[in-house]
């Protein structure tokens, strides 16, 4: 994708999704990542190309050869799932300025741009407290917290340690994710609000005749347009990808290549989206604010 005068090339890599699937899948953030990276490279006068290393005939070694032949020295990596360990990858890291989007490349370490997960869950809890919720739970499949490098669990556990003992609820972050297990947890603890990721719990609660948000608010940490009825936080995927481009371009301008000695992590703030699954609770006494700075 080339527009205008091109100073250099930046490559946008997706590990395991072909182009057609990325365009068609509203659930995945990859198309948003690509749009953000494309807009930023155009602003800076750089070109952007797309590669999928699992397409037929492609490999990490082959990708290195192609980029070398085309004179491409910048690489923004955005993946659908957590990637492989370095022992499984043959990309010539030393030849490129590198940055990843999200915690999807556990090894090798390189510059990365992520949502500020700890701050996001703190802001979600603060909003719920200000809107009258007191007993706040969290429920999601464990792989979602794994993908976020456990920042969801960390933020929630910090809140639990600071909350009144009568308001504390054990987390429901589990690999045993299903309607029966979730409803058992809900009936046992009766939270005022539940922090989650997708819309599973909304459907499960409504099937049990639980009124949302009158009886319980449901707030997502991962708002997406295909489930915009949810109240919660959008992680600004376009901004994340643009920031990854900035990291790569800065390294290119400094003539820096290869895995950095001290990798940088850039944290992007999420934005609140109003939906239909959260509302203020009337006639509830105010409580002190959540005692963690939530930027």
Short mmCIF file of C-alpha atoms in Angstrom, two decimals:
data_model
loop_
_atom_site.label_atom_id
_atom_site.label_comp_id
_atom_site.label_asym_id
_atom_site.label_seq_id
_atom_site.Cartn_x
_atom_site.Cartn_y
_atom_site.Cartn_z
CA UNK A 1 0.00 0.00 0.00
CA UNK A 2 1.88 3.08 -1.22
CA UNK A 3 0.66 6.68 -1.31
CA UNK A 4 2.65 9.76 -2.24
CA UNK A 5 6.40 10.12 -1.82
CA UNK A 6 7.87 7.10 -0.03
CA UNK A 7 10.88 7.57 2.22
CA UNK A 8 11.15 3.90 3.20
CA UNK A 9 9.14 0.77 3.59
CA UNK A 10 7.52 -0.55 6.76
CA UNK A 11 6.11 -4.05 6.74
CA UNK A 12 2.98 -5.02 8.67
CA UNK A 13 3.01 -8.71 9.54
CA UNK A 14 0.13 -10.91 10.61
CA UNK A 15 1.16 -14.38 11.68
CA UNK A 16 -1.81 -16.60 11.03
CA UNK A 17 -4.61 -14.80 9.19
CA UNK A 18 -4.99 -14.28 5.44
CA UNK A 19 -6.00 -10.87 4.10
CA UNK A 20 -9.60 -11.84 3.23
CA UNK A 21 -10.27 -13.16 6.73
CA UNK A 22 -8.90 -10.02 8.36
CA UNK A 23 -11.22 -7.81 6.34
CA UNK A 24 -14.25 -9.98 7.05
CA UNK A 25 -13.73 -10.67 10.77
CA UNK A 26 -15.30 -7.90 12.86
CA UNK A 27 -14.39 -9.72 16.07
CA UNK A 28 -10.66 -9.50 15.53
CA UNK A 29 -8.79 -6.18 15.94
CA UNK A 30 -6.38 -6.96 13.09
CA UNK A 31 -8.21 -4.86 10.49
CA UNK A 32 -8.22 -1.93 12.92
CA UNK A 33 -4.50 -2.43 13.51
CA UNK A 34 -3.84 -2.39 9.80
CA UNK A 35 -5.92 0.75 9.30
CA UNK A 36 -4.09 2.57 12.08
CA UNK A 37 -0.67 1.51 10.79
CA UNK A 38 -1.56 2.47 7.21
CA UNK A 39 -2.80 5.92 8.19
CA UNK A 40 0.29 6.63 10.29
CA UNK A 41 2.80 5.46 7.68
CA UNK A 42 1.08 7.62 5.08
CA UNK A 43 1.27 10.62 7.41
CA UNK A 44 5.00 10.07 7.86
CA UNK A 45 5.73 9.45 4.18
CA UNK A 46 6.47 5.77 4.51
CA UNK A 47 5.07 2.86 2.54
CA UNK A 48 3.24 -0.07 4.07
CA UNK A 49 3.12 -3.65 2.85
CA UNK A 50 1.22 -6.59 4.27
CA UNK A 51 2.58 -10.11 4.73
CA UNK A 52 1.01 -13.25 6.15
CA UNK A 53 3.73 -15.71 7.09
CA UNK A 54 1.42 -18.73 7.12
CA UNK A 55 0.21 -18.37 3.55
CA UNK A 56 1.23 -21.14 1.17
CA UNK A 57 4.93 -20.99 0.38
CA UNK A 58 5.68 -18.43 3.09
CA UNK A 59 7.82 -18.95 6.17
CA UNK A 60 9.67 -16.73 8.58
CA UNK A 61 12.94 -17.50 6.74
CA UNK A 62 11.33 -16.72 3.38
CA UNK A 63 9.88 -13.50 4.76
CA UNK A 64 13.36 -12.34 5.79
CA UNK A 65 14.62 -13.04 2.29
CA UNK A 66 11.77 -11.08 0.68
CA UNK A 67 12.19 -8.07 2.93
CA UNK A 68 15.94 -8.04 2.38
CA UNK A 69 15.46 -8.13 -1.39
CA UNK A 70 12.96 -5.27 -1.29
CA UNK A 71 15.04 -3.10 1.01
CA UNK A 72 12.46 -3.17 3.81
CA UNK A 73 13.99 -2.53 7.22
CA UNK A 74 11.02 -1.78 9.48
CA UNK A 75 8.63 -4.38 10.88
CA UNK A 76 5.39 -3.89 12.82
CA UNK A 77 4.13 -7.25 14.03
CA UNK A 78 0.45 -7.67 14.85
CA UNK A 79 -0.79 -11.18 15.43
CA UNK A 80 -4.10 -12.92 16.00
CA UNK A 81 -2.80 -15.18 18.76
CA UNK A 82 0.32 -15.36 20.89
CA UNK A 83 3.20 -16.28 18.68
CA UNK A 84 5.93 -18.92 18.78
CA UNK A 85 9.08 -18.95 20.84
CA UNK A 86 12.24 -17.59 19.22
CA UNK A 87 13.59 -21.11 18.70
CA UNK A 88 10.73 -21.72 16.25
CA UNK A 89 11.28 -18.54 14.24
CA UNK A 90 13.93 -17.87 11.60
CA UNK A 91 13.36 -14.16 10.97
CA UNK A 92 16.67 -12.31 10.85
CA UNK A 93 15.79 -9.97 13.70
CA UNK A 94 19.14 -8.17 13.56
CA UNK A 95 18.26 -6.65 10.17
CA UNK A 96 15.07 -4.83 11.19
CA UNK A 97 13.68 -2.06 13.35
CA UNK A 98 10.96 -3.87 15.29
CA UNK A 99 7.79 -3.27 17.27
CA UNK A 100 4.82 -5.42 18.20
CA UNK A 101 1.20 -4.62 18.96
CA UNK A 102 -0.04 -6.16 22.23
CA UNK A 103 1.60 -8.92 24.28
CA UNK A 104 1.63 -11.38 21.38
CA UNK A 105 5.37 -12.01 21.02
CA UNK A 106 6.60 -13.33 24.38
CA UNK A 107 9.99 -14.15 22.90
CA UNK A 108 12.13 -12.48 21.69
CA UNK A 109 11.54 -9.23 23.59
CA UNK A 110 11.20 -6.12 21.45
CA UNK A 111 9.49 -2.75 21.60
CA UNK A 112 5.75 -3.15 22.05
CA UNK A 113 2.56 -1.09 22.25
CA UNK A 114 -0.24 -2.32 24.51
CA UNK A 115 -3.41 -1.10 26.08
CA UNK A 116 -2.88 0.10 29.64
CA UNK A 117 -4.72 -2.86 31.09
CA UNK A 118 -4.10 -2.14 34.77
CA UNK A 119 -5.32 1.44 34.36
CA UNK A 120 -8.32 0.34 32.29
CA UNK A 121 -9.63 -2.05 34.91
CA UNK A 122 -8.98 0.56 37.60
CA UNK A 123 -10.99 3.12 35.63
CA UNK A 124 -13.77 0.57 35.12
CA UNK A 125 -13.93 -0.12 38.86
CA UNK A 126 -13.85 3.60 39.67
CA UNK A 127 -16.74 4.30 37.30
CA UNK A 128 -18.78 1.46 38.77
CA UNK A 129 -18.13 2.72 42.30
CA UNK A 130 -19.12 6.27 41.37
CA UNK A 131 -22.29 4.96 39.74
CA UNK A 132 -23.37 3.18 42.91
CA UNK A 133 -22.03 -0.37 42.50
CA UNK A 134 -20.33 -1.82 45.56
CA UNK A 135 -19.89 -5.54 45.04
CA UNK A 136 -17.92 -5.77 41.82
CA UNK A 137 -16.96 -9.10 40.29
CA UNK A 138 -14.94 -10.14 37.28
CA UNK A 139 -15.66 -13.08 34.96
CA UNK A 140 -13.86 -14.20 31.82
CA UNK A 141 -12.15 -17.17 30.23
CA UNK A 142 -8.62 -17.57 31.54
CA UNK A 143 -7.07 -17.27 28.09
CA UNK A 144 -8.31 -13.67 27.90
CA UNK A 145 -6.40 -12.74 31.04
CA UNK A 146 -3.40 -14.71 29.76
CA UNK A 147 -3.51 -12.68 26.54
CA UNK A 148 -3.49 -9.46 28.57
CA UNK A 149 -0.39 -10.62 30.47
CA UNK A 150 -2.58 -10.96 33.59
CA UNK A 151 -3.17 -7.22 33.94
CA UNK A 152 -6.93 -7.83 34.32
CA UNK A 153 -6.38 -10.16 37.27
CA UNK A 154 -3.72 -7.90 38.77
CA UNK A 155 -5.94 -4.82 38.70
CA UNK A 156 -8.91 -6.68 40.10
CA UNK A 157 -6.92 -8.27 42.90
CA UNK A 158 -5.53 -4.86 43.87
CA UNK A 159 -9.10 -3.57 44.18
CA UNK A 160 -10.13 -6.58 46.23
CA UNK A 161 -7.27 -6.02 48.66
CA UNK A 162 -8.45 -2.41 49.19
CA UNK A 163 -12.19 -3.07 49.25
CA UNK A 164 -14.28 -3.54 52.37
CA UNK A 165 -14.33 -7.17 53.41
CA UNK A 166 -18.12 -7.33 52.90
CA UNK A 167 -17.70 -6.21 49.28
CA UNK A 168 -15.01 -8.69 48.26
CA UNK A 169 -15.85 -11.28 45.61
CA UNK A 170 -13.51 -14.02 44.36
CA UNK A 171 -12.66 -13.63 40.69
CA UNK A 172 -14.16 -15.98 38.11
CA UNK A 173 -11.23 -16.11 35.70
CA UNK A 174 -11.19 -19.74 34.76
CA UNK A 175 -10.59 -22.33 32.08
CA UNK A 176 -13.88 -23.94 33.16
CA UNK A 177 -15.84 -21.31 31.24
CA UNK A 178 -19.47 -22.14 30.71
CA UNK A 179 -23.00 -21.08 31.56
CA UNK A 180 -23.54 -23.53 34.40
CA UNK A 181 -20.27 -22.69 36.15
CA UNK A 182 -20.79 -18.95 35.71
CA UNK A 183 -24.38 -18.95 37.01
CA UNK A 184 -23.28 -20.97 40.04
CA UNK A 185 -20.64 -18.29 40.79
CA UNK A 186 -23.18 -15.49 40.21
CA UNK A 187 -25.82 -17.03 42.49
CA UNK A 188 -23.22 -17.57 45.21
CA UNK A 189 -21.82 -14.01 45.27
CA UNK A 190 -24.59 -11.79 43.82
CA UNK A 191 -22.40 -8.95 42.50
CA UNK A 192 -23.82 -5.49 41.69
CA UNK A 193 -21.61 -5.37 38.61
CA UNK A 194 -19.48 -7.77 36.59
CA UNK A 195 -16.42 -6.84 34.55
CA UNK A 196 -15.93 -9.10 31.55
CA UNK A 197 -14.66 -9.26 27.96
CA UNK A 198 -17.27 -10.62 25.53
CA UNK A 199 -21.05 -10.85 25.72
CA UNK A 200 -21.39 -14.44 27.01
CA UNK A 201 -22.44 -13.49 30.52
CA UNK A 202 -25.11 -11.06 29.26
CA UNK A 203 -26.83 -13.85 27.34
CA UNK A 204 -26.45 -16.32 30.21
CA UNK A 205 -27.88 -13.88 32.77
CA UNK A 206 -30.79 -12.90 30.55
CA UNK A 207 -31.58 -16.58 30.03
CA UNK A 208 -31.86 -16.81 33.83
CA UNK A 209 -34.29 -13.83 33.83
CA UNK A 210 -31.72 -11.52 35.46
CA UNK A 211 -32.39 -7.91 34.47
CA UNK A 212 -29.43 -6.00 33.04
CA UNK A 213 -28.49 -3.38 34.17
CA UNK A 214 -31.27 -3.07 36.77
CA UNK A 215 -30.06 -6.04 38.85
CA UNK A 216 -26.46 -6.27 37.69
CA UNK A 217 -24.31 -4.12 35.43
CA UNK A 218 -22.07 -5.80 32.86
CA UNK A 219 -19.03 -3.86 31.67
CA UNK A 220 -16.54 -5.02 29.04
CA UNK A 221 -12.84 -4.28 28.98
CA UNK A 222 -12.77 -5.06 25.24
CA UNK A 223 -15.53 -3.15 23.46
CA UNK A 224 -16.01 -3.97 19.78
CA UNK A 225 -18.46 -2.64 17.19
CA UNK A 226 -20.05 -6.05 16.62
CA UNK A 227 -21.20 -5.97 20.26
CA UNK A 228 -21.69 -2.25 20.72
CA UNK A 229 -24.69 -2.79 23.00
CA UNK A 230 -22.17 -3.56 25.75
CA UNK A 231 -21.00 -0.74 27.99
CA UNK A 232 -17.26 -0.60 28.47
CA UNK A 233 -13.84 0.39 27.21
CA UNK A 234 -12.54 0.44 23.64
CA UNK A 235 -8.81 -0.22 23.52
CA UNK A 236 -8.11 2.14 20.60
CA UNK A 237 -6.54 -0.44 18.31
CA UNK A 238 -5.85 2.10 15.56
CA UNK A 239 -3.93 4.29 18.01
CA UNK A 240 -1.94 1.29 19.24
CA UNK A 241 -0.83 0.37 15.72
CA UNK A 242 0.05 3.99 14.92
CA UNK A 243 2.21 4.12 18.05
CA UNK A 244 3.98 0.92 16.96
CA UNK A 245 4.76 2.60 13.63
CA UNK A 246 6.20 5.55 15.54
CA UNK A 247 8.53 3.22 17.45
CA UNK A 248 9.73 1.60 14.25
CA UNK A 249 10.25 4.90 12.45
CA UNK A 250 12.14 6.33 15.42
CA UNK A 251 14.46 3.32 15.33
CA UNK A 252 14.92 3.67 11.57
CA UNK A 253 15.79 7.34 11.94
CA UNK A 254 18.34 6.45 14.63
CA UNK A 255 19.74 3.66 12.42
CA UNK A 256 18.90 1.11 15.08
CA UNK A 257 18.33 -2.47 14.02
CA UNK A 258 17.74 -5.74 15.82
CA UNK A 259 16.39 -6.67 19.21
CA UNK A 260 16.73 -3.71 21.58
CA UNK A 261 18.89 -3.99 24.68
CA UNK A 262 16.18 -2.26 26.72
CA UNK A 263 12.79 -2.78 25.06
CA UNK A 264 10.23 -0.01 25.43
CA UNK A 265 6.58 -0.57 26.25
CA UNK A 266 4.13 2.16 25.23
CA UNK A 267 0.76 2.06 27.00
CA UNK A 268 -2.35 3.43 25.27
CA UNK A 269 -5.39 4.53 27.26
CA UNK A 270 -8.79 3.02 26.45
CA UNK A 271 -11.94 5.10 25.86
CA UNK A 272 -15.30 4.54 27.56
CA UNK A 273 -18.24 3.61 25.30
CA UNK A 274 -21.80 3.99 26.52
CA UNK A 275 -23.98 0.95 25.99
CA UNK A 276 -27.08 -0.74 27.32
CA UNK A 277 -25.56 -2.94 30.02
CA UNK A 278 -24.63 -0.39 32.69
CA UNK A 279 -26.53 2.38 34.44
CA UNK A 280 -26.23 4.43 37.60
CA UNK A 281 -27.80 3.02 40.73
CA UNK A 282 -30.00 5.58 42.50
CA UNK A 283 -29.99 6.38 46.21
CA UNK A 284 -26.63 4.79 47.00
CA UNK A 285 -24.28 6.45 49.47
CA UNK A 286 -20.93 7.51 48.01
CA UNK A 287 -17.79 5.58 48.93
CA UNK A 288 -14.15 6.73 48.94
CA UNK A 289 -12.46 6.52 45.52
CA UNK A 290 -10.50 3.48 44.43
CA UNK A 291 -7.12 4.10 46.05
CA UNK A 292 -4.97 3.41 42.99
CA UNK A 293 -4.06 6.15 40.54
CA UNK A 294 -6.00 5.37 37.39
CA UNK A 295 -4.64 7.70 34.70
#
